[in-house]
mmCIF file of C-alpha atoms in Angstrom:
data_model
loop_
_atom_site.group_PDB
_atom_site.id
_atom_site.type_symbol
_atom_site.label_atom_id
_atom_site.label_comp_id
_atom_site.label_asym_id
_atom_site.label_seq_id
_atom_site.Cartn_x
_atom_site.Cartn_y
_atom_site.Cartn_z
ATOM 1 C CA MET A 1 -0.228 -0.001 -0.117
ATOM 2 C CA LEU A 2 2.931 2.428 0.490
ATOM 3 C CA ASP A 3 4.989 1.312 -2.226
ATOM 4 C CA PHE A 4 5.619 4.723 -3.286
ATOM 5 C CA ILE A 5 7.675 5.198 -0.053
ATOM 6 C CA TYR A 6 9.091 1.859 0.044
ATOM 7 C CA TYR A 7 10.732 1.815 -3.413
ATOM 8 C CA PRO A 8 12.363 5.299 -3.134
ATOM 9 C CA VAL A 9 13.891 4.509 0.121
ATOM 10 C CA SER A 10 14.934 1.209 -0.897
ATOM 11 C CA PHE A 11 16.424 2.836 -4.027
ATOM 12 C CA ILE A 12 18.470 5.098 -2.265
ATOM 13 C CA LEU A 13 19.666 2.468 0.424
ATOM 14 C CA TRP A 14 20.715 0.348 -2.553
ATOM 15 C CA CYS A 15 22.728 2.981 -4.203
ATOM 16 C CA TRP A 16 24.860 3.970 -1.372
ATOM 17 C CA HIS A 17 25.420 0.470 -0.495
ATOM 18 C CA LYS A 18 26.813 -0.149 -3.840
ATOM 19 C CA VAL A 19 29.181 2.660 -3.255
ATOM 20 C CA PHE A 20 30.719 1.523 -0.068
ATOM 21 C CA GLY A 21 30.276 -1.999 -0.875
ATOM 22 C CA PHE A 22 32.681 -1.673 -3.861
ATOM 23 C CA VAL A 23 35.141 -0.179 -1.515
ATOM 24 C CA LEU A 24 34.508 -2.203 1.981
ATOM 25 C CA GLY A 25 32.670 -5.487 0.673
ATOM 26 C CA GLU A 26 29.265 -6.003 0.408
ATOM 27 C CA SER A 27 28.845 -8.349 3.331
ATOM 28 C CA ASN A 28 30.484 -6.276 5.217
ATOM 29 C CA ALA A 29 28.504 -4.558 8.062
ATOM 30 C CA LEU A 30 30.098 -1.309 8.009
ATOM 31 C CA SER A 31 28.839 -0.841 4.525
ATOM 32 C CA TRP A 32 25.450 -1.478 5.430
ATOM 33 C CA ILE A 33 25.772 0.895 8.296
ATOM 34 C CA LEU A 34 27.252 3.800 6.082
ATOM 35 C CA ALA A 35 24.489 3.307 3.518
ATOM 36 C CA ILE A 36 21.714 3.943 5.970
ATOM 37 C CA ILE A 37 23.624 7.009 7.417
ATOM 38 C CA PHE A 38 24.150 8.520 3.898
ATOM 39 C CA LEU A 39 20.547 7.404 3.270
ATOM 40 C CA THR A 40 19.689 9.883 5.878
ATOM 41 C CA PHE A 41 21.838 12.543 5.023
ATOM 42 C CA THR A 42 20.600 12.246 1.415
ATOM 43 C CA VAL A 43 17.189 12.571 2.703
ATOM 44 C CA ARG A 44 18.051 15.620 4.982
ATOM 45 C CA GLY A 45 19.942 17.325 2.047
ATOM 46 C CA ILE A 46 16.501 17.233 -0.144
ATOM 47 C CA MET A 47 14.658 18.557 3.004
ATOM 48 C CA PHE A 48 17.551 21.398 3.738
ATOM 49 C CA LYS A 49 15.502 24.094 1.737
ATOM 50 C CA PRO A 50 12.373 23.587 3.716
ATOM 51 C CA PHE A 51 14.156 23.548 6.603
ATOM 52 C CA VAL A 52 15.743 27.121 6.207
ATOM 53 C CA ASN A 53 11.906 28.274 5.357
ATOM 54 C CA GLN A 54 10.602 26.706 8.414
ATOM 55 C CA VAL A 55 13.425 28.779 10.546
ATOM 56 C CA ARG A 56 12.671 32.014 8.922
ATOM 57 C CA SER A 57 9.065 31.459 9.114
ATOM 58 C CA MET A 58 9.335 30.746 12.814
ATOM 59 C CA LYS A 59 11.615 33.889 13.066
ATOM 60 C CA LYS A 60 8.856 36.047 11.564
ATOM 61 C CA MET A 61 6.068 34.722 13.873
ATOM 62 C CA GLN A 62 8.210 35.516 16.828
ATOM 63 C CA ASP A 63 8.551 38.964 15.596
ATOM 64 C CA PHE A 64 4.907 39.624 15.473
ATOM 65 C CA ALA A 65 3.961 37.559 18.386
ATOM 66 C CA PRO A 66 2.677 40.716 20.496
ATOM 67 C CA GLU A 67 0.250 41.439 17.691
ATOM 68 C CA MET A 68 -1.105 37.777 17.723
ATOM 69 C CA LYS A 69 -1.821 38.154 21.598
ATOM 70 C CA LYS A 70 -3.376 41.141 20.821
ATOM 71 C CA ILE A 71 -5.771 39.378 18.490
ATOM 72 C CA GLN A 72 -5.986 36.408 21.075
ATOM 73 C CA LYS A 73 -7.096 38.717 23.991
ATOM 74 C CA LYS A 74 -9.572 40.810 21.686
ATOM 75 C CA TYR A 75 -11.519 38.082 20.129
ATOM 76 C CA ALA A 76 -10.979 35.371 23.085
ATOM 77 C CA ASN A 77 -14.736 34.655 22.937
ATOM 78 C CA ASP A 78 -15.085 34.192 19.162
ATOM 79 C CA ARG A 79 -12.810 31.558 18.125
ATOM 80 C CA GLN A 80 -13.847 31.768 14.538
ATOM 81 C CA ARG A 81 -13.030 35.250 14.044
ATOM 82 C CA GLN A 82 -9.797 34.935 16.154
ATOM 83 C CA ALA A 83 -8.656 32.154 13.436
ATOM 84 C CA MET A 84 -9.517 34.533 10.517
ATOM 85 C CA GLU A 85 -7.644 37.227 11.709
ATOM 86 C CA MET A 86 -4.787 35.000 12.688
ATOM 87 C CA GLN A 87 -4.560 33.954 9.102
ATOM 88 C CA LYS A 88 -4.854 37.635 7.999
ATOM 89 C CA LEU A 89 -1.878 38.618 10.029
ATOM 90 C CA GLN A 90 -0.059 35.712 8.833
ATOM 91 C CA LYS A 91 -0.863 36.108 5.250
ATOM 92 C CA GLU A 92 0.206 40.215 5.610
ATOM 93 C CA HIS A 93 3.576 39.025 7.142
ATOM 94 C CA GLY A 94 4.426 36.262 4.473
ATOM 95 C CA VAL A 95 4.099 33.573 6.593
ATOM 96 C CA ASN A 96 2.852 29.736 6.189
ATOM 97 C CA PRO A 97 2.147 27.801 9.224
ATOM 98 C CA LEU A 98 2.563 24.639 7.212
ATOM 99 C CA GLY A 99 5.982 25.509 6.399
ATOM 100 C CA SER A 100 7.212 24.965 9.890
ATOM 101 C CA CYS A 101 5.875 21.466 10.182
ATOM 102 C CA LEU A 102 7.091 20.471 6.687
ATOM 103 C CA PRO A 103 10.493 18.902 7.392
ATOM 104 C CA MET A 104 9.068 17.055 10.475
ATOM 105 C CA LEU A 105 6.349 15.619 8.711
ATOM 106 C CA LEU A 106 8.480 14.550 5.608
ATOM 107 C CA GLN A 107 10.863 12.523 7.930
ATOM 108 C CA ILE A 108 8.018 10.380 9.436
ATOM 109 C CA PRO A 109 7.419 8.553 5.658
ATOM 110 C CA VAL A 110 11.334 8.195 5.731
ATOM 111 C CA PHE A 111 11.210 6.586 9.178
ATOM 112 C CA ILE A 112 8.452 4.206 8.403
ATOM 113 C CA GLY A 113 9.846 3.431 4.792
ATOM 114 C CA LEU A 114 13.216 2.464 6.128
ATOM 115 C CA ASN A 115 11.988 0.312 9.212
ATOM 116 C CA HIS A 116 9.894 -1.701 6.697
ATOM 117 C CA VAL A 117 12.773 -2.129 4.441
ATOM 118 C CA LEU A 118 14.813 -3.442 6.857
ATOM 119 C CA ARG A 119 12.303 -5.681 8.112
ATOM 120 C CA MET A 120 11.428 -7.023 5.101
ATOM 121 C CA PHE A 121 15.130 -8.391 4.280
ATOM 122 C CA THR A 122 13.921 -11.405 6.586
ATOM 123 C CA ILE A 123 10.202 -11.358 6.516
ATOM 124 C CA ASN A 124 8.405 -12.717 3.465
ATOM 125 C CA PRO A 125 4.443 -12.281 3.734
ATOM 126 C CA TYR A 126 3.826 -14.604 1.225
ATOM 127 C CA GLY A 127 5.839 -17.701 3.003
ATOM 128 C CA GLY A 128 9.150 -19.345 1.649
ATOM 129 C CA PRO A 129 12.525 -18.236 1.530
ATOM 130 C CA LYS A 130 13.276 -14.346 1.015
ATOM 131 C CA THR A 131 14.594 -13.891 -2.628
ATOM 132 C CA GLU A 132 14.240 -10.136 -3.028
ATOM 133 C CA ASN A 133 13.476 -6.962 -1.105
ATOM 134 C CA TYR A 134 12.077 -3.854 -3.201
ATOM 135 C CA PHE A 135 15.276 -3.133 -5.339
ATOM 136 C CA PHE A 136 17.374 -5.684 -3.475
ATOM 137 C CA THR A 137 17.976 -8.935 -5.319
ATOM 138 C CA GLN A 138 18.765 -12.000 -3.521
ATOM 139 C CA ALA A 139 22.541 -11.353 -3.239
ATOM 140 C CA GLY A 140 21.559 -8.329 -1.645
ATOM 141 C CA VAL A 141 19.301 -9.925 0.863
ATOM 142 C CA ASP A 142 21.708 -12.568 2.043
ATOM 143 C CA SER A 143 24.433 -9.637 2.419
ATOM 144 C CA TYR A 144 22.096 -7.872 5.017
ATOM 145 C CA VAL A 145 21.199 -10.854 6.810
ATOM 146 C CA HIS A 146 24.778 -12.187 7.252
ATOM 147 C CA ALA A 147 26.392 -8.636 8.158
ATOM 148 C CA LYS A 148 27.086 -8.723 11.539
ATOM 149 C CA ILE A 149 28.655 -5.779 13.899
ATOM 150 C CA PHE A 150 30.005 -7.176 17.281
ATOM 151 C CA GLY A 151 28.488 -10.557 16.514
ATOM 152 C CA VAL A 152 24.931 -8.700 16.169
ATOM 153 C CA THR A 153 23.113 -8.640 12.633
ATOM 154 C CA LEU A 154 21.486 -5.254 11.974
ATOM 155 C CA GLY A 155 17.796 -6.755 11.756
ATOM 156 C CA ASP A 156 18.056 -7.389 15.512
ATOM 157 C CA ALA A 157 16.523 -5.628 18.488
ATOM 158 C CA ILE A 158 16.568 -6.074 22.259
ATOM 159 C CA TYR A 159 12.754 -7.179 22.083
ATOM 160 C CA THR A 160 10.956 -8.642 19.113
ATOM 161 C CA GLY A 161 7.414 -8.814 20.018
ATOM 162 C CA VAL A 162 5.684 -6.044 18.297
ATOM 163 C CA GLY A 163 5.582 -6.832 14.363
ATOM 164 C CA VAL A 164 5.278 -2.985 13.558
ATOM 165 C CA VAL A 165 8.571 -1.969 14.841
ATOM 166 C CA SER A 166 10.573 -5.449 15.286
ATOM 167 C CA GLY A 167 13.614 -6.420 13.327
ATOM 168 C CA GLY A 168 14.598 -9.093 11.245
ATOM 169 C CA ASN A 169 14.401 -11.809 14.310
ATOM 170 C CA THR A 170 11.159 -13.349 14.143
ATOM 171 C CA VAL A 171 11.298 -14.800 17.549
ATOM 172 C CA ALA A 172 9.366 -13.055 19.943
ATOM 173 C CA GLY A 173 11.093 -12.103 23.385
ATOM 174 C CA PHE A 174 13.951 -10.338 24.711
ATOM 175 C CA HIS A 175 17.364 -10.682 23.380
ATOM 176 C CA TRP A 176 19.996 -9.561 25.639
ATOM 177 C CA GLY A 177 22.997 -10.224 23.427
ATOM 178 C CA VAL A 178 21.979 -7.379 21.527
ATOM 179 C CA ALA A 179 22.121 -4.752 24.266
ATOM 180 C CA PRO A 180 25.484 -4.176 24.353
ATOM 181 C CA VAL A 181 25.242 -2.701 20.810
ATOM 182 C CA ALA A 182 21.791 -1.054 21.031
ATOM 183 C CA ILE A 183 21.710 0.263 24.490
ATOM 184 C CA PRO A 184 25.049 2.781 23.583
ATOM 185 C CA LEU A 185 23.382 3.477 20.442
ATOM 186 C CA MET A 186 19.823 4.698 22.375
ATOM 187 C CA ILE A 187 21.581 6.591 24.926
ATOM 188 C CA VAL A 188 23.520 8.788 22.413
ATOM 189 C CA ALA A 189 20.458 9.139 20.017
ATOM 190 C CA SER A 190 18.494 10.399 23.269
ATOM 191 C CA ILE A 191 20.928 12.819 24.257
ATOM 192 C CA ALA A 192 21.219 14.220 20.405
ATOM 193 C CA THR A 193 17.263 14.485 20.632
ATOM 194 C CA HIS A 194 17.633 16.185 23.714
ATOM 195 C CA LEU A 195 20.179 18.764 22.620
ATOM 196 C CA THR A 196 18.407 19.536 19.276
ATOM 197 C CA ALA A 197 15.227 20.216 21.162
ATOM 198 C CA ARG A 198 17.065 22.434 23.618
ATOM 199 C CA HIS A 199 19.113 24.298 20.756
ATOM 200 C CA SER A 200 15.366 24.980 19.137
ATOM 201 C CA VAL A 201 13.983 26.079 22.460
ATOM 202 C CA ALA A 202 16.820 28.494 23.174
ATOM 203 C CA ARG A 203 16.123 30.787 20.463
ATOM 204 C CA GLN A 204 12.288 31.087 20.990
ATOM 205 C CA ASN A 205 11.189 34.589 21.708
ATOM 206 C CA PRO A 206 9.968 34.991 25.336
ATOM 207 C CA GLU A 207 7.288 37.259 24.507
ATOM 208 C CA SER A 208 5.609 34.891 22.067
ATOM 209 C CA ALA A 209 5.461 32.044 24.849
ATOM 210 C CA THR A 210 2.122 30.417 25.618
ATOM 211 C CA PRO A 211 0.867 27.456 28.021
ATOM 212 C CA GLN A 212 0.794 25.502 24.627
ATOM 213 C CA THR A 213 4.067 26.301 23.504
ATOM 214 C CA ALA A 214 5.268 25.500 27.130
ATOM 215 C CA MET A 215 3.944 22.145 27.185
ATOM 216 C CA MET A 216 5.320 21.553 23.629
ATOM 217 C CA ASN A 217 9.014 22.440 24.707
ATOM 218 C CA LYS A 218 8.873 20.123 27.556
ATOM 219 C CA LEU A 219 7.473 17.307 25.284
ATOM 220 C CA THR A 220 10.239 18.027 22.999
ATOM 221 C CA MET A 221 13.145 18.423 25.433
ATOM 222 C CA TYR A 222 12.420 15.510 28.006
ATOM 223 C CA ILE A 223 9.496 13.273 26.845
ATOM 224 C CA PHE A 224 10.790 12.482 23.208
ATOM 225 C CA PRO A 225 14.233 11.729 24.529
ATOM 226 C CA LEU A 226 12.873 9.465 27.207
ATOM 227 C CA GLY A 227 10.760 7.769 24.545
ATOM 228 C CA VAL A 228 13.762 7.034 22.318
ATOM 229 C CA LEU A 229 15.606 5.618 25.272
ATOM 230 C CA VAL A 230 12.615 3.425 26.358
ATOM 231 C CA PHE A 231 11.262 2.704 23.004
ATOM 232 C CA GLY A 232 14.466 2.113 21.315
ATOM 233 C CA ALA A 233 14.790 -1.517 22.636
ATOM 234 C CA LEU A 234 12.083 -2.179 19.955
ATOM 235 C CA PHE A 235 13.814 -0.879 17.142
ATOM 236 C CA PRO A 236 16.463 -2.892 15.145
ATOM 237 C CA VAL A 237 19.797 -1.896 15.134
ATOM 238 C CA GLY A 238 20.114 -0.690 11.459
ATOM 239 C CA LEU A 239 17.105 1.913 12.422
ATOM 240 C CA LEU A 240 18.918 2.859 15.387
ATOM 241 C CA PHE A 241 21.794 3.981 13.378
ATOM 242 C CA TYR A 242 19.327 5.989 11.342
ATOM 243 C CA TRP A 243 17.602 7.845 14.309
ATOM 244 C CA LEU A 244 21.339 8.640 15.547
ATOM 245 C CA ALA A 245 22.355 10.000 12.188
ATOM 246 C CA ASN A 246 19.203 11.963 11.920
ATOM 247 C CA ASN A 247 19.712 13.730 15.085
ATOM 248 C CA GLY A 248 23.325 14.390 14.442
ATOM 249 C CA TRP A 249 22.587 16.015 11.289
ATOM 250 C CA THR A 250 19.586 17.745 12.776
ATOM 251 C CA LEU A 251 21.927 19.522 15.467
ATOM 252 C CA MET A 252 24.741 20.194 12.935
ATOM 253 C CA GLN A 253 22.328 21.902 10.763
ATOM 254 C CA GLN A 254 20.590 24.055 13.291
ATOM 255 C CA ARG A 255 23.797 25.564 14.414
ATOM 256 C CA LEU A 256 24.816 26.239 10.546
ATOM 257 C CA VAL A 257 21.430 27.733 9.889
ATOM 258 C CA TYR A 258 20.741 29.740 12.801
ATOM 259 C CA THR A 259 24.288 31.108 12.678
ATOM 260 C CA ARG A 260 23.712 31.968 8.913
ATOM 261 C CA ILE A 261 20.470 33.824 9.660
ATOM 262 C CA ASP A 262 21.746 35.551 12.710
ATOM 263 C CA LYS A 263 24.258 37.073 10.706
ATOM 264 C CA GLU A 264 21.848 38.237 8.257
ATOM 265 C CA GLU A 265 19.529 39.870 10.996
ATOM 266 C CA GLU A 266 22.370 41.579 12.269
ATOM 267 C CA ALA A 267 23.491 43.088 8.800
ATOM 268 C CA ARG A 268 19.850 44.046 8.201
ATOM 269 C CA LYS A 269 19.705 45.826 11.493
ATOM 270 C CA GLU A 270 22.864 47.713 10.890
ATOM 271 C CA ALA A 271 21.778 48.623 7.189
ATOM 272 C CA GLU A 272 18.663 50.294 8.442
ATOM 273 C CA LYS A 273 20.637 52.104 11.359
ATOM 274 C CA GLU A 274 22.724 53.538 8.711
ATOM 275 C CA LYS A 275 20.231 54.512 6.510
ATOM 276 C CA ARG A 276 18.419 56.232 9.602
ATOM 277 C CA ALA A 277 21.843 58.099 10.391
ATOM 278 C CA ASN A 278 22.245 59.462 6.891
ATOM 279 C CA LEU A 279 18.612 60.605 6.668
ATOM 280 C CA GLY A 280 18.819 62.573 10.206
ATOM 281 C CA PRO A 281 20.458 65.866 10.783
ATOM 282 C CA LYS A 282 24.303 65.836 11.513
ATOM 283 C CA PRO A 283 25.242 66.419 15.183
ATOM 284 C CA GLY A 284 25.106 70.131 15.707
ATOM 285 C CA GLN A 285 23.227 70.893 12.918
ATOM 286 C CA LYS A 286 19.442 72.403 13.072
ATOM 287 C CA PRO A 287 16.781 70.449 10.723
ATOM 288 C CA THR A 288 15.521 72.769 8.329
ATOM 289 C CA ALA A 289 12.249 71.834 6.491
ATOM 290 C CA PRO A 290 11.207 73.792 3.563
ATOM 291 C CA ARG A 291 7.578 74.848 3.183
ATOM 292 C CA PRO A 292 5.585 72.841 0.741
ATOM 293 C CA GLY A 293 6.133 74.820 -2.551
ATOM 294 C CA GLN A 294 8.828 77.145 -1.143
ATOM 295 C CA LYS A 295 11.727 77.959 -3.592
ATOM 296 C CA PRO A 296 15.109 77.767 -2.182
ATOM 297 C CA VAL A 297 16.507 81.208 -1.296
ATOM 298 C CA GLN A 298 19.756 82.301 -2.849
ATOM 299 C CA GLN A 299 21.945 84.658 -0.997
ATOM 300 C CA LYS A 300 23.156 87.798 -3.169
ATOM 301 C CA LYS A 301 26.660 88.970 -2.789
ATOM 302 C CA ASN A 302 27.290 92.615 -2.043
ATOM 303 C CA LYS A 303 28.935 93.966 -5.224
ATOM 304 C CA PRO A 304 30.590 97.440 -5.131
ATOM 305 C CA SER A 305 28.800 100.029 -6.864
ATOM 306 C CA SER A 306 30.138 102.645 -9.328
ATOM 307 C CA GLY A 307 32.484 105.337 -7.707
ATOM 308 C CA GLY A 308 33.848 102.775 -4.971
ATOM 309 C CA GLN A 309 30.424 103.018 -3.032
ATOM 310 C CA VAL A 310 29.808 99.989 -1.087
ATOM 311 C CA LYS A 311 26.091 99.013 0.144
ATOM 312 C CA LYS A 312 25.906 99.036 3.637
ATOM 313 C CA ALA A 313 25.386 95.556 5.319
ATOM 314 C CA GLY A 314 22.082 95.146 7.320
ATOM 315 C CA SER A 315 20.201 97.744 5.223
ATOM 316 C CA PRO A 316 16.431 96.561 5.212
ATOM 317 C CA HIS A 317 15.757 97.659 1.532
ATOM 318 C CA GLY A 318 19.133 97.462 0.102
ATOM 319 C CA PHE A 319 19.688 100.993 -0.367
ATOM 320 C CA ALA A 320 23.065 102.455 -1.438
ATOM 321 C CA GLN A 321 24.255 104.500 1.678
ATOM 322 C CA THR A 322 27.693 106.198 1.719
ATOM 323 C CA GLY A 323 29.274 108.511 3.875
ATOM 324 C CA SER A 324 29.716 111.271 1.074
ATOM 325 C CA ALA A 325 25.620 110.916 0.506
ATOM 326 C CA THR A 326 25.060 111.428 4.244
ATOM 327 C CA ALA A 327 27.361 114.298 4.582
ATOM 328 C CA GLU A 328 25.546 115.779 1.716
ATOM 329 C CA LYS A 329 22.226 115.421 3.078
ATOM 330 C CA LYS A 330 23.048 116.832 6.288
ATOM 331 C CA ASP A 331 24.768 119.826 4.539
ATOM 332 C CA THR A 332 21.612 120.257 2.375
ATOM 333 C CA THR A 333 19.299 120.301 5.428
ATOM 334 C CA ASN A 334 21.362 122.760 7.378
ATOM 335 C CA ALA A 335 21.699 125.248 4.843
ATOM 336 C CA SER A 336 17.811 125.292 4.138
ATOM 337 C CA ALA A 337 16.902 125.173 7.922
ATOM 338 C CA GLU A 338 19.567 128.099 9.075
ATOM 339 C CA PRO A 339 19.067 131.374 7.775
ATOM 340 C CA SER A 340 22.194 133.777 7.125
ATOM 341 C CA ALA A 341 22.758 136.868 8.941
ATOM 342 C CA ASN A 342 21.127 139.324 6.430
ATOM 343 C CA GLY A 343 18.006 137.164 6.597
ATOM 344 C CA SER A 344 18.317 135.372 3.348
ATOM 345 C CA LYS A 345 19.253 131.404 2.856
ATOM 346 C CA GLU A 346 22.971 130.817 2.318
ATOM 347 C CA SER A 347 22.814 127.972 -0.244
ATOM 348 C CA GLY A 348 20.383 129.383 -2.527
ATOM 349 C CA ALA A 349 17.583 127.056 -1.172
ATOM 350 C CA GLU A 350 15.009 129.465 -2.219
ATOM 351 C CA THR A 351 15.789 129.110 -5.802
ATOM 352 C CA PRO A 352 13.122 126.916 -7.502
ATOM 353 C CA GLY A 353 15.367 125.500 -9.933
ATOM 354 C CA LEU A 354 18.015 124.253 -7.142
ATOM 355 C CA ILE A 355 15.561 122.833 -5.051
ATOM 356 C CA SER A 356 13.839 120.646 -7.481
ATOM 357 C CA ASP A 357 17.282 119.547 -8.818
ATOM 358 C CA SER A 358 18.348 118.523 -5.564
ATOM 359 C CA THR A 359 15.262 116.581 -4.618
ATOM 360 C CA LYS A 360 15.378 114.813 -7.671
ATOM 361 C CA LYS A 361 18.898 114.114 -7.397
ATOM 362 C CA SER A 362 18.376 112.809 -3.790
ATOM 363 C CA GLY A 363 15.437 110.613 -5.078
ATOM 364 C CA ARG A 364 17.556 108.973 -7.559
ATOM 365 C CA LYS A 365 20.040 108.006 -4.908
ATOM 366 C CA ARG A 366 17.442 106.807 -2.439
ATOM 367 C CA ARG A 367 15.885 104.609 -5.161
#
């Protein structure tokens, strides 16, 4: 029924076994272990891009977590409206909530497919001897069955009583001879599971914490690693190698991707800070904002007028005022105001022609 999963998984495993079998020998257990490990790396390499998108999506969700809390508080009694507003907010920020679950969902079929392929090396549902296993021929089946590491085959498990997860050994019960190989793998896989979950939880924004997220963090940090340690006794040795390789890849991938995204975030903040600094006024400079439609005012330089006369700085109308013009004005005023000793004007100011000429001359200068 799930052949669309089993055939791709068995094909990748077959390719890597051929590669390492050519170097180490096809019946060597190390070639099978490396094939399982590189099957894990191949699948995780295909899912690298979705994992990066997952991290970016989680980062965006943490940035607008306060807005989500406001929506939850505002529509606490209306779940339907709350869900609609949440979807609207996620769409505005370009966040896909399913993107954060995609890498984990893709790993589940691989885990199921590999477990099934490893079990089917020794189990024939139609009865009789096992002659093939998807992409593996009779030679590949015999090679896997007889490959041993420290006297234990890769299909053996500590307990083989549950058909869904049991290995190649069909005899039900405990097999303590497998424990020296399986238990160390279970412990290391459990520690790796805890470290990956802890590393992911440490990057969460405390402001976005909710009772649901706190519960999920405890499950991923403590319950899941404990489950690997307990239920690992049901997994065949080959599947424990897959679990260990998968968690080791996840831990290194998290460090690489998180470091890269942190550098991008820091560079973006520095660029925004520099942009704001360039737009703002310089230290000690008063900001001058021109009025709408106002043309920039250009200051005119004072040029010396004819005759060596220079305009006086600070004159409101820009009149040409010189010392000689002022003295001439004073002399004319005094001459017209003070009579001479014989009762007549000394300067001849009573003469009509002289008065009009001086007035015109003075007016031309004042203009």
